[in-house]
PDB file of C-alpha atoms in Angstrom:
ATOM      1  CA  UNK A   1     -25.165  -7.567 -10.441  1.00  0.00           C
ATOM      2  CA  UNK A   2     -26.488  -4.013 -10.588  1.00  0.00           C
ATOM      3  CA  UNK A   3     -24.077  -1.230  -9.715  1.00  0.00           C
ATOM      4  CA  UNK A   4     -24.800   2.438  -9.051  1.00  0.00           C
ATOM      5  CA  UNK A   5     -21.823   4.789  -9.080  1.00  0.00           C
ATOM      6  CA  UNK A   6     -22.156   8.317  -7.749  1.00  0.00           C
ATOM      7  CA  UNK A   7     -19.781   9.945 -10.216  1.00  0.00           C
ATOM      8  CA  UNK A   8     -18.079   7.423 -12.448  1.00  0.00           C
ATOM      9  CA  UNK A   9     -16.454   9.490 -15.179  1.00  0.00           C
ATOM     10  CA  UNK A  10     -12.994  10.184 -13.703  1.00  0.00           C
ATOM     11  CA  UNK A  11     -10.071   8.241 -12.203  1.00  0.00           C
ATOM     12  CA  UNK A  12     -11.298   6.075  -9.285  1.00  0.00           C
ATOM     13  CA  UNK A  13     -14.975   6.196 -10.220  1.00  0.00           C
ATOM     14  CA  UNK A  14     -14.130   5.331 -13.807  1.00  0.00           C
ATOM     15  CA  UNK A  15     -12.019   2.392 -12.601  1.00  0.00           C
ATOM     16  CA  UNK A  16     -15.103   1.003 -10.841  1.00  0.00           C
ATOM     17  CA  UNK A  17     -17.144   1.453 -14.025  1.00  0.00           C
ATOM     18  CA  UNK A  18     -14.563  -0.359 -16.136  1.00  0.00           C
ATOM     19  CA  UNK A  19     -14.159  -3.231 -13.679  1.00  0.00           C
ATOM     20  CA  UNK A  20     -17.915  -3.699 -13.365  1.00  0.00           C
ATOM     21  CA  UNK A  21     -18.570  -3.588 -17.105  1.00  0.00           C
ATOM     22  CA  UNK A  22     -15.780  -6.103 -17.672  1.00  0.00           C
ATOM     23  CA  UNK A  23     -17.573  -8.428 -15.238  1.00  0.00           C
ATOM     24  CA  UNK A  24     -20.889  -7.965 -17.118  1.00  0.00           C
ATOM     25  CA  UNK A  25     -22.514  -5.944 -14.355  1.00  0.00           C
ATOM     26  CA  UNK A  26     -25.302  -3.503 -15.191  1.00  0.00           C
ATOM     27  CA  UNK A  27     -23.866  -0.075 -14.391  1.00  0.00           C
ATOM     28  CA  UNK A  28     -25.732   3.152 -13.646  1.00  0.00           C
ATOM     29  CA  UNK A  29     -23.932   6.448 -13.035  1.00  0.00           C
ATOM     30  CA  UNK A  30     -25.245   9.600 -11.385  1.00  0.00           C
ATOM     31  CA  UNK A  31     -23.364  12.839 -11.920  1.00  0.00           C
ATOM     32  CA  UNK A  32     -23.836  16.382 -13.156  1.00  0.00           C
ATOM     33  CA  UNK A  33     -23.261  15.411 -16.766  1.00  0.00           C
ATOM     34  CA  UNK A  34     -20.316  17.736 -17.286  1.00  0.00           C
ATOM     35  CA  UNK A  35     -18.142  14.865 -18.512  1.00  0.00           C
ATOM     36  CA  UNK A  36     -19.447  12.326 -21.026  1.00  0.00           C
ATOM     37  CA  UNK A  37     -20.574   9.088 -19.414  1.00  0.00           C
ATOM     38  CA  UNK A  38     -18.564   5.969 -20.259  1.00  0.00           C
ATOM     39  CA  UNK A  39     -19.999   3.874 -23.047  1.00  0.00           C
ATOM     40  CA  UNK A  40     -22.209   1.048 -21.838  1.00  0.00           C
ATOM     41  CA  UNK A  41     -23.655   2.673 -18.699  1.00  0.00           C
ATOM     42  CA  UNK A  42     -27.095   3.994 -17.820  1.00  0.00           C
ATOM     43  CA  UNK A  43     -26.404   7.695 -17.299  1.00  0.00           C
ATOM     44  CA  UNK A  44     -28.485   9.652 -14.778  1.00  0.00           C
ATOM     45  CA  UNK A  45     -27.923  13.301 -13.976  1.00  0.00           C
ATOM     46  CA  UNK A  46     -28.145  15.190 -10.716  1.00  0.00           C
ATOM     47  CA  UNK A  47     -26.173  17.531  -8.475  1.00  0.00           C
ATOM     48  CA  UNK A  48     -25.768  15.923  -5.051  1.00  0.00           C
ATOM     49  CA  UNK A  49     -25.118  19.280  -3.400  1.00  0.00           C
ATOM     50  CA  UNK A  50     -28.606  20.520  -4.250  1.00  0.00           C
ATOM     51  CA  UNK A  51     -31.782  19.744  -2.286  1.00  0.00           C
ATOM     52  CA  UNK A  52     -33.368  17.904  -5.219  1.00  0.00           C
ATOM     53  CA  UNK A  53     -30.086  16.633  -6.608  1.00  0.00           C
ATOM     54  CA  UNK A  54     -30.932  12.962  -6.038  1.00  0.00           C
ATOM     55  CA  UNK A  55     -34.340  13.030  -7.703  1.00  0.00           C
ATOM     56  CA  UNK A  56     -33.082  10.783 -10.498  1.00  0.00           C
ATOM     57  CA  UNK A  57     -32.632   8.030  -7.892  1.00  0.00           C
ATOM     58  CA  UNK A  58     -36.249   8.046  -6.729  1.00  0.00           C
ATOM     59  CA  UNK A  59     -36.831   4.837  -8.660  1.00  0.00           C
ATOM     60  CA  UNK A  60     -34.621   1.786  -9.047  1.00  0.00           C
ATOM     61  CA  UNK A  61     -32.808  -0.786  -6.968  1.00  0.00           C
ATOM     62  CA  UNK A  62     -29.174  -1.831  -7.011  1.00  0.00           C
ATOM     63  CA  UNK A  63     -26.969  -4.466  -5.456  1.00  0.00           C
ATOM     64  CA  UNK A  64     -24.072  -2.102  -4.805  1.00  0.00           C
ATOM     65  CA  UNK A  65     -23.531   1.653  -4.714  1.00  0.00           C
ATOM     66  CA  UNK A  66     -20.044   3.165  -4.918  1.00  0.00           C
ATOM     67  CA  UNK A  67     -19.353   6.640  -3.568  1.00  0.00           C
ATOM     68  CA  UNK A  68     -16.045   8.543  -3.809  1.00  0.00           C
ATOM     69  CA  UNK A  69     -17.206  11.860  -2.248  1.00  0.00           C
ATOM     70  CA  UNK A  70     -14.481  13.877  -0.466  1.00  0.00           C
ATOM     71  CA  UNK A  71     -16.217  17.027   0.779  1.00  0.00           C
ATOM     72  CA  UNK A  72     -19.045  17.860   3.253  1.00  0.00           C
ATOM     73  CA  UNK A  73     -20.258  14.614   4.907  1.00  0.00           C
ATOM     74  CA  UNK A  74     -23.904  15.696   4.857  1.00  0.00           C
ATOM     75  CA  UNK A  75     -23.937  14.982   1.118  1.00  0.00           C
ATOM     76  CA  UNK A  76     -23.047  11.350   1.769  1.00  0.00           C
ATOM     77  CA  UNK A  77     -25.623  11.232   4.557  1.00  0.00           C
ATOM     78  CA  UNK A  78     -28.366  12.285   2.119  1.00  0.00           C
ATOM     79  CA  UNK A  79     -27.307   9.722  -0.469  1.00  0.00           C
ATOM     80  CA  UNK A  80     -27.120   6.912   2.074  1.00  0.00           C
ATOM     81  CA  UNK A  81     -30.527   7.826   3.483  1.00  0.00           C
ATOM     82  CA  UNK A  82     -32.161   7.860   0.054  1.00  0.00           C
ATOM     83  CA  UNK A  83     -30.617   4.522  -0.930  1.00  0.00           C
ATOM     84  CA  UNK A  84     -30.812   2.658   2.376  1.00  0.00           C
ATOM     85  CA  UNK A  85     -33.835   0.538   1.449  1.00  0.00           C
ATOM     86  CA  UNK A  86     -32.982   0.044  -2.226  1.00  0.00           C
ATOM     87  CA  UNK A  87     -29.286  -0.896  -2.199  1.00  0.00           C
ATOM     88  CA  UNK A  88     -27.718  -3.932  -0.559  1.00  0.00           C
ATOM     89  CA  UNK A  89     -24.179  -2.656  -0.010  1.00  0.00           C
ATOM     90  CA  UNK A  90     -22.716   0.844   0.149  1.00  0.00           C
ATOM     91  CA  UNK A  91     -19.046   1.002  -0.856  1.00  0.00           C
ATOM     92  CA  UNK A  92     -17.443   4.240   0.285  1.00  0.00           C
ATOM     93  CA  UNK A  93     -13.965   5.083  -1.007  1.00  0.00           C
ATOM     94  CA  UNK A  94     -12.450   6.619   2.077  1.00  0.00           C
ATOM     95  CA  UNK A  95      -8.863   7.354   3.066  1.00  0.00           C
ATOM     96  CA  UNK A  96      -6.270   6.359   5.618  1.00  0.00           C
ATOM     97  CA  UNK A  97      -6.351  10.058   6.522  1.00  0.00           C
ATOM     98  CA  UNK A  98      -9.276   9.200   8.818  1.00  0.00           C
ATOM     99  CA  UNK A  99      -6.805   7.921  11.433  1.00  0.00           C
ATOM    100  CA  UNK A 100      -5.924  10.385  14.180  1.00  0.00           C
ATOM    101  CA  UNK A 101      -2.326  11.596  14.511  1.00  0.00           C
ATOM    102  CA  UNK A 102       0.103  10.299  15.445  1.00  0.00           C
ATOM    103  CA  UNK A 103      -0.445   7.211  13.315  1.00  0.00           C
ATOM    104  CA  UNK A 104       2.162   4.605  14.280  1.00  0.00           C
ATOM    105  CA  UNK A 105       3.806   2.245  11.845  1.00  0.00           C
ATOM    106  CA  UNK A 106       1.812  -0.959  11.539  1.00  0.00           C
ATOM    107  CA  UNK A 107      -1.549   0.627  12.383  1.00  0.00           C
ATOM    108  CA  UNK A 108      -4.552  -1.445  11.318  1.00  0.00           C
ATOM    109  CA  UNK A 109      -8.263  -0.673  10.988  1.00  0.00           C
ATOM    110  CA  UNK A 110      -8.718  -0.466  14.761  1.00  0.00           C
ATOM    111  CA  UNK A 111      -6.510   2.636  15.083  1.00  0.00           C
ATOM    112  CA  UNK A 112      -8.109   5.737  16.612  1.00  0.00           C
ATOM    113  CA  UNK A 113     -10.043   7.954  14.175  1.00  0.00           C
ATOM    114  CA  UNK A 114     -10.306  11.724  13.958  1.00  0.00           C
ATOM    115  CA  UNK A 115     -13.401  13.273  15.520  1.00  0.00           C
ATOM    116  CA  UNK A 116     -16.015  13.898  12.844  1.00  0.00           C
ATOM    117  CA  UNK A 117     -19.709  14.662  12.292  1.00  0.00           C
ATOM    118  CA  UNK A 118     -21.786  12.755   9.701  1.00  0.00           C
ATOM    119  CA  UNK A 119     -24.115  15.752   9.330  1.00  0.00           C
ATOM    120  CA  UNK A 120     -21.411  18.376   8.862  1.00  0.00           C
ATOM    121  CA  UNK A 121     -22.418  20.621   5.956  1.00  0.00           C
ATOM    122  CA  UNK A 122     -19.049  22.352   5.627  1.00  0.00           C
ATOM    123  CA  UNK A 123     -15.714  21.230   4.225  1.00  0.00           C
ATOM    124  CA  UNK A 124     -12.603  22.562   5.877  1.00  0.00           C
ATOM    125  CA  UNK A 125     -10.602  19.421   6.587  1.00  0.00           C
ATOM    126  CA  UNK A 126     -10.100  16.397   4.341  1.00  0.00           C
ATOM    127  CA  UNK A 127      -9.615  13.905   7.189  1.00  0.00           C
ATOM    128  CA  UNK A 128     -12.775  14.968   9.019  1.00  0.00           C
ATOM    129  CA  UNK A 129     -14.726  14.995   5.767  1.00  0.00           C
ATOM    130  CA  UNK A 130     -13.798  11.406   5.003  1.00  0.00           C
ATOM    131  CA  UNK A 131     -14.335  10.280   8.599  1.00  0.00           C
ATOM    132  CA  UNK A 132     -17.713  12.012   8.787  1.00  0.00           C
ATOM    133  CA  UNK A 133     -18.779  10.421   5.527  1.00  0.00           C
ATOM    134  CA  UNK A 134     -17.782   7.010   6.884  1.00  0.00           C
ATOM    135  CA  UNK A 135     -19.980   7.604   9.920  1.00  0.00           C
ATOM    136  CA  UNK A 136     -22.909   8.573   7.702  1.00  0.00           C
ATOM    137  CA  UNK A 137     -22.625   5.380   5.659  1.00  0.00           C
ATOM    138  CA  UNK A 138     -22.279   3.153   8.722  1.00  0.00           C
ATOM    139  CA  UNK A 139     -25.214   4.788  10.491  1.00  0.00           C
ATOM    140  CA  UNK A 140     -27.465   4.183   7.474  1.00  0.00           C
ATOM    141  CA  UNK A 141     -26.126   0.805   6.273  1.00  0.00           C
ATOM    142  CA  UNK A 142     -24.555  -0.814   9.332  1.00  0.00           C
ATOM    143  CA  UNK A 143     -22.775  -4.076   8.468  1.00  0.00           C
ATOM    144  CA  UNK A 144     -23.682  -3.522   4.815  1.00  0.00           C
ATOM    145  CA  UNK A 145     -21.188  -0.628   4.644  1.00  0.00           C
ATOM    146  CA  UNK A 146     -17.802  -1.223   2.984  1.00  0.00           C
ATOM    147  CA  UNK A 147     -15.180   1.394   3.851  1.00  0.00           C
ATOM    148  CA  UNK A 148     -12.159   1.358   1.563  1.00  0.00           C
ATOM    149  CA  UNK A 149      -9.433   3.280   3.385  1.00  0.00           C
ATOM    150  CA  UNK A 150      -7.059   3.844   0.512  1.00  0.00           C
ATOM    151  CA  UNK A 151      -3.669   5.467   0.756  1.00  0.00           C
ATOM    152  CA  UNK A 152      -1.728   6.508  -2.338  1.00  0.00           C
ATOM    153  CA  UNK A 153      -3.936   5.799  -5.378  1.00  0.00           C
ATOM    154  CA  UNK A 154      -2.174   5.735  -8.743  1.00  0.00           C
ATOM    155  CA  UNK A 155      -2.743   4.322 -12.218  1.00  0.00           C
ATOM    156  CA  UNK A 156      -4.146   5.333 -15.606  1.00  0.00           C
ATOM    157  CA  UNK A 157      -6.459   8.388 -15.582  1.00  0.00           C
ATOM    158  CA  UNK A 158      -4.874   9.783 -12.420  1.00  0.00           C
ATOM    159  CA  UNK A 159      -6.069  13.376 -12.048  1.00  0.00           C
ATOM    160  CA  UNK A 160      -4.111  14.277  -8.917  1.00  0.00           C
ATOM    161  CA  UNK A 161      -0.753  14.538 -10.671  1.00  0.00           C
ATOM    162  CA  UNK A 162       1.595  12.471  -8.514  1.00  0.00           C
ATOM    163  CA  UNK A 163       2.741   9.618 -10.757  1.00  0.00           C
ATOM    164  CA  UNK A 164       2.196  11.679 -13.935  1.00  0.00           C
ATOM    165  CA  UNK A 165       4.573  14.332 -12.576  1.00  0.00           C
ATOM    166  CA  UNK A 166       7.309  11.797 -11.901  1.00  0.00           C
ATOM    167  CA  UNK A 167       6.840  10.188 -15.309  1.00  0.00           C
ATOM    168  CA  UNK A 168       7.069  13.506 -17.146  1.00  0.00           C
ATOM    169  CA  UNK A 169      10.023  14.676 -15.073  1.00  0.00           C
ATOM    170  CA  UNK A 170      11.953  11.456 -15.687  1.00  0.00           C
ATOM    171  CA  UNK A 171      10.969  11.482 -19.364  1.00  0.00           C
ATOM    172  CA  UNK A 172      12.647  14.892 -19.693  1.00  0.00           C
ATOM    173  CA  UNK A 173      15.939  13.130 -18.942  1.00  0.00           C
ATOM    174  CA  UNK A 174      19.175  14.350 -17.389  1.00  0.00           C
ATOM    175  CA  UNK A 175      20.004  14.235 -13.683  1.00  0.00           C
ATOM    176  CA  UNK A 176      16.861  13.792 -11.550  1.00  0.00           C
ATOM    177  CA  UNK A 177      16.651  14.585  -7.849  1.00  0.00           C
ATOM    178  CA  UNK A 178      15.734  11.267  -6.229  1.00  0.00           C
ATOM    179  CA  UNK A 179      14.667  11.886  -2.638  1.00  0.00           C
ATOM    180  CA  UNK A 180      15.927  10.049   0.427  1.00  0.00           C
ATOM    181  CA  UNK A 181      16.830   6.395   0.174  1.00  0.00           C
ATOM    182  CA  UNK A 182      16.152   4.129  -2.796  1.00  0.00           C
ATOM    183  CA  UNK A 183      15.161   1.317  -0.441  1.00  0.00           C
ATOM    184  CA  UNK A 184      12.540   3.353   1.452  1.00  0.00           C
ATOM    185  CA  UNK A 185       9.306   1.418   1.288  1.00  0.00           C
ATOM    186  CA  UNK A 186       6.144   2.813  -0.264  1.00  0.00           C
ATOM    187  CA  UNK A 187       2.548   1.603  -0.208  1.00  0.00           C
ATOM    188  CA  UNK A 188       0.203   2.241  -3.131  1.00  0.00           C
ATOM    189  CA  UNK A 189      -2.892   0.897  -4.811  1.00  0.00           C
ATOM    190  CA  UNK A 190      -3.676   0.920  -8.509  1.00  0.00           C
ATOM    191  CA  UNK A 191      -7.183   2.377  -8.915  1.00  0.00           C
ATOM    192  CA  UNK A 192      -8.125  -0.717 -10.897  1.00  0.00           C
ATOM    193  CA  UNK A 193      -7.124  -3.012  -8.030  1.00  0.00           C
ATOM    194  CA  UNK A 194      -8.964  -0.812  -5.546  1.00  0.00           C
ATOM    195  CA  UNK A 195     -12.111  -1.112  -7.662  1.00  0.00           C
ATOM    196  CA  UNK A 196     -11.764  -4.859  -8.157  1.00  0.00           C
ATOM    197  CA  UNK A 197     -11.390  -5.396  -4.416  1.00  0.00           C
ATOM    198  CA  UNK A 198     -14.304  -3.151  -3.486  1.00  0.00           C
ATOM    199  CA  UNK A 199     -16.680  -4.823  -5.909  1.00  0.00           C
ATOM    200  CA  UNK A 200     -15.542  -8.298  -4.862  1.00  0.00           C
ATOM    201  CA  UNK A 201     -16.042  -7.590  -1.154  1.00  0.00           C
ATOM    202  CA  UNK A 202     -19.522  -6.165  -1.718  1.00  0.00           C
ATOM    203  CA  UNK A 203     -20.540  -9.001  -4.019  1.00  0.00           C
ATOM    204  CA  UNK A 204     -19.563 -11.528  -1.339  1.00  0.00           C
ATOM    205  CA  UNK A 205     -21.561  -9.662   1.289  1.00  0.00           C
ATOM    206  CA  UNK A 206     -18.614  -8.612   3.415  1.00  0.00           C
ATOM    207  CA  UNK A 207     -18.458  -5.244   5.176  1.00  0.00           C
ATOM    208  CA  UNK A 208     -16.485  -3.013   7.482  1.00  0.00           C
ATOM    209  CA  UNK A 209     -13.304  -0.952   7.092  1.00  0.00           C
ATOM    210  CA  UNK A 210     -10.301  -2.091   5.056  1.00  0.00           C
ATOM    211  CA  UNK A 211      -6.872  -0.530   4.622  1.00  0.00           C
ATOM    212  CA  UNK A 212      -6.419  -0.857   0.867  1.00  0.00           C
ATOM    213  CA  UNK A 213      -2.813  -0.452  -0.277  1.00  0.00           C
ATOM    214  CA  UNK A 214       0.058  -2.772  -1.081  1.00  0.00           C
ATOM    215  CA  UNK A 215       1.629  -4.801   1.728  1.00  0.00           C
ATOM    216  CA  UNK A 216       4.726  -3.426   3.448  1.00  0.00           C
ATOM    217  CA  UNK A 217       7.788  -4.548   1.527  1.00  0.00           C
ATOM    218  CA  UNK A 218       6.159  -4.910  -1.898  1.00  0.00           C
ATOM    219  CA  UNK A 219       7.696  -1.758  -3.361  1.00  0.00           C
ATOM    220  CA  UNK A 220      10.235   0.978  -2.701  1.00  0.00           C
ATOM    221  CA  UNK A 221      10.841   4.528  -3.872  1.00  0.00           C
ATOM    222  CA  UNK A 222      13.714   3.138  -5.912  1.00  0.00           C
ATOM    223  CA  UNK A 223      11.382   0.662  -7.615  1.00  0.00           C
ATOM    224  CA  UNK A 224       9.070   3.520  -8.539  1.00  0.00           C
ATOM    225  CA  UNK A 225      11.668   5.842 -10.038  1.00  0.00           C
ATOM    226  CA  UNK A 226      13.597   3.063 -11.758  1.00  0.00           C
ATOM    227  CA  UNK A 227      10.339   1.928 -13.351  1.00  0.00           C
ATOM    228  CA  UNK A 228       9.782   5.492 -14.574  1.00  0.00           C
ATOM    229  CA  UNK A 229      13.231   5.504 -16.173  1.00  0.00           C
ATOM    230  CA  UNK A 230      12.622   2.126 -17.774  1.00  0.00           C
ATOM    231  CA  UNK A 231       9.163   2.731 -19.249  1.00  0.00           C
ATOM    232  CA  UNK A 232       9.967   6.220 -20.554  1.00  0.00           C
ATOM    233  CA  UNK A 233      13.278   5.108 -22.068  1.00  0.00           C
ATOM    234  CA  UNK A 234      14.737   8.490 -21.158  1.00  0.00           C
ATOM    235  CA  UNK A 235      18.032   7.325 -19.696  1.00  0.00           C
ATOM    236  CA  UNK A 236      17.539   9.802 -16.849  1.00  0.00           C
ATOM    237  CA  UNK A 237      20.136   9.670 -14.078  1.00  0.00           C
ATOM    238  CA  UNK A 238      18.657   9.251 -10.605  1.00  0.00           C
ATOM    239  CA  UNK A 239      20.706  11.169  -8.060  1.00  0.00           C
ATOM    240  CA  UNK A 240      19.684  10.000  -4.606  1.00  0.00           C
ATOM    241  CA  UNK A 241      19.903  12.862  -2.130  1.00  0.00           C
ATOM    242  CA  UNK A 242      19.548  12.606   1.638  1.00  0.00           C
ATOM    243  CA  UNK A 243      16.335  13.845   3.219  1.00  0.00           C
ATOM    244  CA  UNK A 244      18.057  16.361   5.472  1.00  0.00           C
ATOM    245  CA  UNK A 245      19.551  18.239   2.516  1.00  0.00           C
ATOM    246  CA  UNK A 246      16.213  18.310   0.702  1.00  0.00           C
ATOM    247  CA  UNK A 247      14.225  19.451   3.731  1.00  0.00           C
ATOM    248  CA  UNK A 248      16.778  22.154   4.560  1.00  0.00           C
ATOM    249  CA  UNK A 249      16.117  23.650   1.117  1.00  0.00           C
ATOM    250  CA  UNK A 250      12.460  24.106   2.010  1.00  0.00           C
ATOM    251  CA  UNK A 251      11.223  21.316  -0.255  1.00  0.00           C
ATOM    252  CA  UNK A 252       7.871  19.919   0.883  1.00  0.00           C
ATOM    253  CA  UNK A 253       7.531  16.136   0.965  1.00  0.00           C
ATOM    254  CA  UNK A 254       4.440  14.779  -0.829  1.00  0.00           C
ATOM    255  CA  UNK A 255       3.704  18.109  -2.526  1.00  0.00           C
ATOM    256  CA  UNK A 256       6.974  19.270  -4.140  1.00  0.00           C
ATOM    257  CA  UNK A 257       8.222  15.693  -4.416  1.00  0.00           C
ATOM    258  CA  UNK A 258       5.053  13.611  -4.841  1.00  0.00           C
ATOM    259  CA  UNK A 259       4.728  10.244  -3.080  1.00  0.00           C
ATOM    260  CA  UNK A 260       7.914  10.774  -1.056  1.00  0.00           C
ATOM    261  CA  UNK A 261       7.621  11.054   2.721  1.00  0.00           C
ATOM    262  CA  UNK A 262      10.767  10.821   4.861  1.00  0.00           C
ATOM    263  CA  UNK A 263      10.844   9.219   8.319  1.00  0.00           C
ATOM    264  CA  UNK A 264       9.192  11.471  10.859  1.00  0.00           C
ATOM    265  CA  UNK A 265       7.270  13.364   8.182  1.00  0.00           C
ATOM    266  CA  UNK A 266       4.374  10.988   7.607  1.00  0.00           C
ATOM    267  CA  UNK A 267       6.194   7.963   6.213  1.00  0.00           C
ATOM    268  CA  UNK A 268       5.079   5.732   9.067  1.00  0.00           C
ATOM    269  CA  UNK A 269       1.432   6.705   8.558  1.00  0.00           C
ATOM    270  CA  UNK A 270       1.289   6.561   4.765  1.00  0.00           C
ATOM    271  CA  UNK A 271       3.761   3.844   3.847  1.00  0.00           C
ATOM    272  CA  UNK A 272       3.843   1.415   6.819  1.00  0.00           C
ATOM    273  CA  UNK A 273       0.201   0.460   7.421  1.00  0.00           C
ATOM    274  CA  UNK A 274      -1.133  -3.012   8.208  1.00  0.00           C
ATOM    275  CA  UNK A 275      -3.172  -4.353   5.275  1.00  0.00           C
ATOM    276  CA  UNK A 276      -3.468  -7.961   6.418  1.00  0.00           C
ATOM    277  CA  UNK A 277      -7.263  -7.758   6.745  1.00  0.00           C
ATOM    278  CA  UNK A 278      -7.744  -6.736   3.113  1.00  0.00           C
ATOM    279  CA  UNK A 279      -5.178  -9.251   1.855  1.00  0.00           C
ATOM    280  CA  UNK A 280      -6.985 -12.028   3.741  1.00  0.00           C
ATOM    281  CA  UNK A 281     -10.210 -10.935   2.038  1.00  0.00           C
ATOM    282  CA  UNK A 282      -8.724 -11.126  -1.444  1.00  0.00           C
ATOM    283  CA  UNK A 283      -6.872  -7.856  -2.094  1.00  0.00           C
ATOM    284  CA  UNK A 284      -4.368  -8.281  -4.894  1.00  0.00           C
ATOM    285  CA  UNK A 285      -2.008  -5.478  -5.947  1.00  0.00           C
ATOM    286  CA  UNK A 286      -0.451  -5.686  -9.383  1.00  0.00           C
ATOM    287  CA  UNK A 287       3.313  -5.108  -9.699  1.00  0.00           C
ATOM    288  CA  UNK A 288       4.340  -1.466  -9.501  1.00  0.00           C
ATOM    289  CA  UNK A 289       6.101  -1.571 -12.855  1.00  0.00           C
ATOM    290  CA  UNK A 290       2.853  -2.622 -14.555  1.00  0.00           C
ATOM    291  CA  UNK A 291       1.013   0.339 -13.054  1.00  0.00           C
ATOM    292  CA  UNK A 292       3.802   2.717 -14.058  1.00  0.00           C
ATOM    293  CA  UNK A 293       3.923   1.345 -17.615  1.00  0.00           C
ATOM    294  CA  UNK A 294       0.151   1.506 -18.068  1.00  0.00           C
ATOM    295  CA  UNK A 295       0.068   5.066 -16.723  1.00  0.00           C
ATOM    296  CA  UNK A 296       2.824   6.109 -19.132  1.00  0.00           C
ATOM    297  CA  UNK A 297       0.993   4.519 -22.058  1.00  0.00           C
ATOM    298  CA  UNK A 298      -2.176   6.388 -21.073  1.00  0.00           C
ATOM    299  CA  UNK A 299      -0.291   9.676 -20.709  1.00  0.00           C
ATOM    300  CA  UNK A 300       1.203   9.252 -24.159  1.00  0.00           C
ATOM    301  CA  UNK A 301      -2.228   8.481 -25.604  1.00  0.00           C
ATOM    302  CA  UNK A 302      -3.602  11.846 -24.383  1.00  0.00           C
ATOM    303  CA  UNK A 303      -0.628  13.960 -25.399  1.00  0.00           C
ATOM    304  CA  UNK A 304       1.452  13.765 -22.226  1.00  0.00           C
ATOM    305  CA  UNK A 305      -0.532  16.115 -19.990  1.00  0.00           C
ATOM    306  CA  UNK A 306      -2.746  14.527 -17.351  1.00  0.00           C
ATOM    307  CA  UNK A 307      -6.103  16.068 -16.401  1.00  0.00           C
ATOM    308  CA  UNK A 308      -6.143  17.773 -13.036  1.00  0.00           C
ATOM    309  CA  UNK A 309      -8.879  18.046 -10.431  1.00  0.00           C
ATOM    310  CA  UNK A 310      -9.646  21.700  -9.759  1.00  0.00           C
ATOM    311  CA  UNK A 311     -10.051  21.040  -6.028  1.00  0.00           C
ATOM    312  CA  UNK A 312      -6.557  19.618  -5.573  1.00  0.00           C
ATOM    313  CA  UNK A 313      -3.321  21.646  -5.482  1.00  0.00           C
ATOM    314  CA  UNK A 314      -0.774  21.024  -8.171  1.00  0.00           C
ATOM    315  CA  UNK A 315       2.296  19.050  -7.223  1.00  0.00           C
ATOM    316  CA  UNK A 316       5.874  19.039  -8.433  1.00  0.00           C
ATOM    317  CA  UNK A 317       9.285  20.519  -7.761  1.00  0.00           C
ATOM    318  CA  UNK A 318      10.405  23.867  -9.135  1.00  0.00           C
ATOM    319  CA  UNK A 319      13.133  23.094 -11.731  1.00  0.00           C
ATOM    320  CA  UNK A 320      15.280  25.895 -10.308  1.00  0.00           C
ATOM    321  CA  UNK A 321      15.181  24.356  -6.833  1.00  0.00           C
ATOM    322  CA  UNK A 322      16.044  20.936  -8.249  1.00  0.00           C
ATOM    323  CA  UNK A 323      18.964  22.348 -10.218  1.00  0.00           C
ATOM    324  CA  UNK A 324      20.296  24.135  -7.145  1.00  0.00           C
ATOM    325  CA  UNK A 325      20.078  20.998  -5.027  1.00  0.00           C
ATOM    326  CA  UNK A 326      21.908  19.017  -7.704  1.00  0.00           C
ATOM    327  CA  UNK A 327      24.525  21.729  -8.250  1.00  0.00           C
ATOM    328  CA  UNK A 328      23.511  22.173 -11.892  1.00  0.00           C
ATOM    329  CA  UNK A 329      23.148  25.263 -14.089  1.00  0.00           C
ATOM    330  CA  UNK A 330      19.600  26.664 -14.067  1.00  0.00           C
ATOM    331  CA  UNK A 331      17.363  25.093 -16.711  1.00  0.00           C
TER     332      UNK A 331
END
């Protein structure tokens, strides 16, 4: 199989590269060349935001293209148009953010989407950008389009900061503010499992949208934080604190306390989605503790500080706010 990845040097794109190379696929990457290409790939250079940025793709044919673009949809439209006759399947890594609010618990792929434009050349809203990009891919590829509507993506090489923040905070030890209830369910996907599923679906000629996260009931917030304590060996003390107290202090779910969303603040949309379609088509999610352990090992291997995407805000709770909520002296 011949794979083209638009990007391919960081987090999710790199997971697709690694999965494909492990399966003996021929892998080509197209990016600006600012980050060294993974060993074993055919590296092409181009800036997709420029008029001639896809010139390196004027020749060649591939079985699958993978695209993780998150900004102006017109960029995806151009790529899909250029590749329409020379690629069999277009795998677009989308997001469950494409669903229009309010997103009820148990929503599947038929839920209502936000209004978007596949030819929009501006980026001012993440949900519309992803939804517009989906439209562009479907309009150019039809049933040959694979839309991976991921939720929380974690795992080694994460450059958003969510799981790395929790790991480093727990590794520091002492009392740790644990938000809400330990048995609150969470849904996640390891980037490696997301990549394996996307490549498998495309290889088998399947298409359409898929919610790609773990099934409801597979993991909880308690599982996540207890795994962080275990793999770091810090002996940190998790102090579970009710959501009302945390919210009253002005703490922002998801941003100040990554991954956590209390009921009524997005939990139903992010952590209670229906993934039965993807599971029936072969989605397998590795145990949460394995993902946490592998991410910790990777963090340790690079000195403990994860890379961070410049276009994403930094996450994490102010130590002073945590100490105040826990009734501790200021650190």
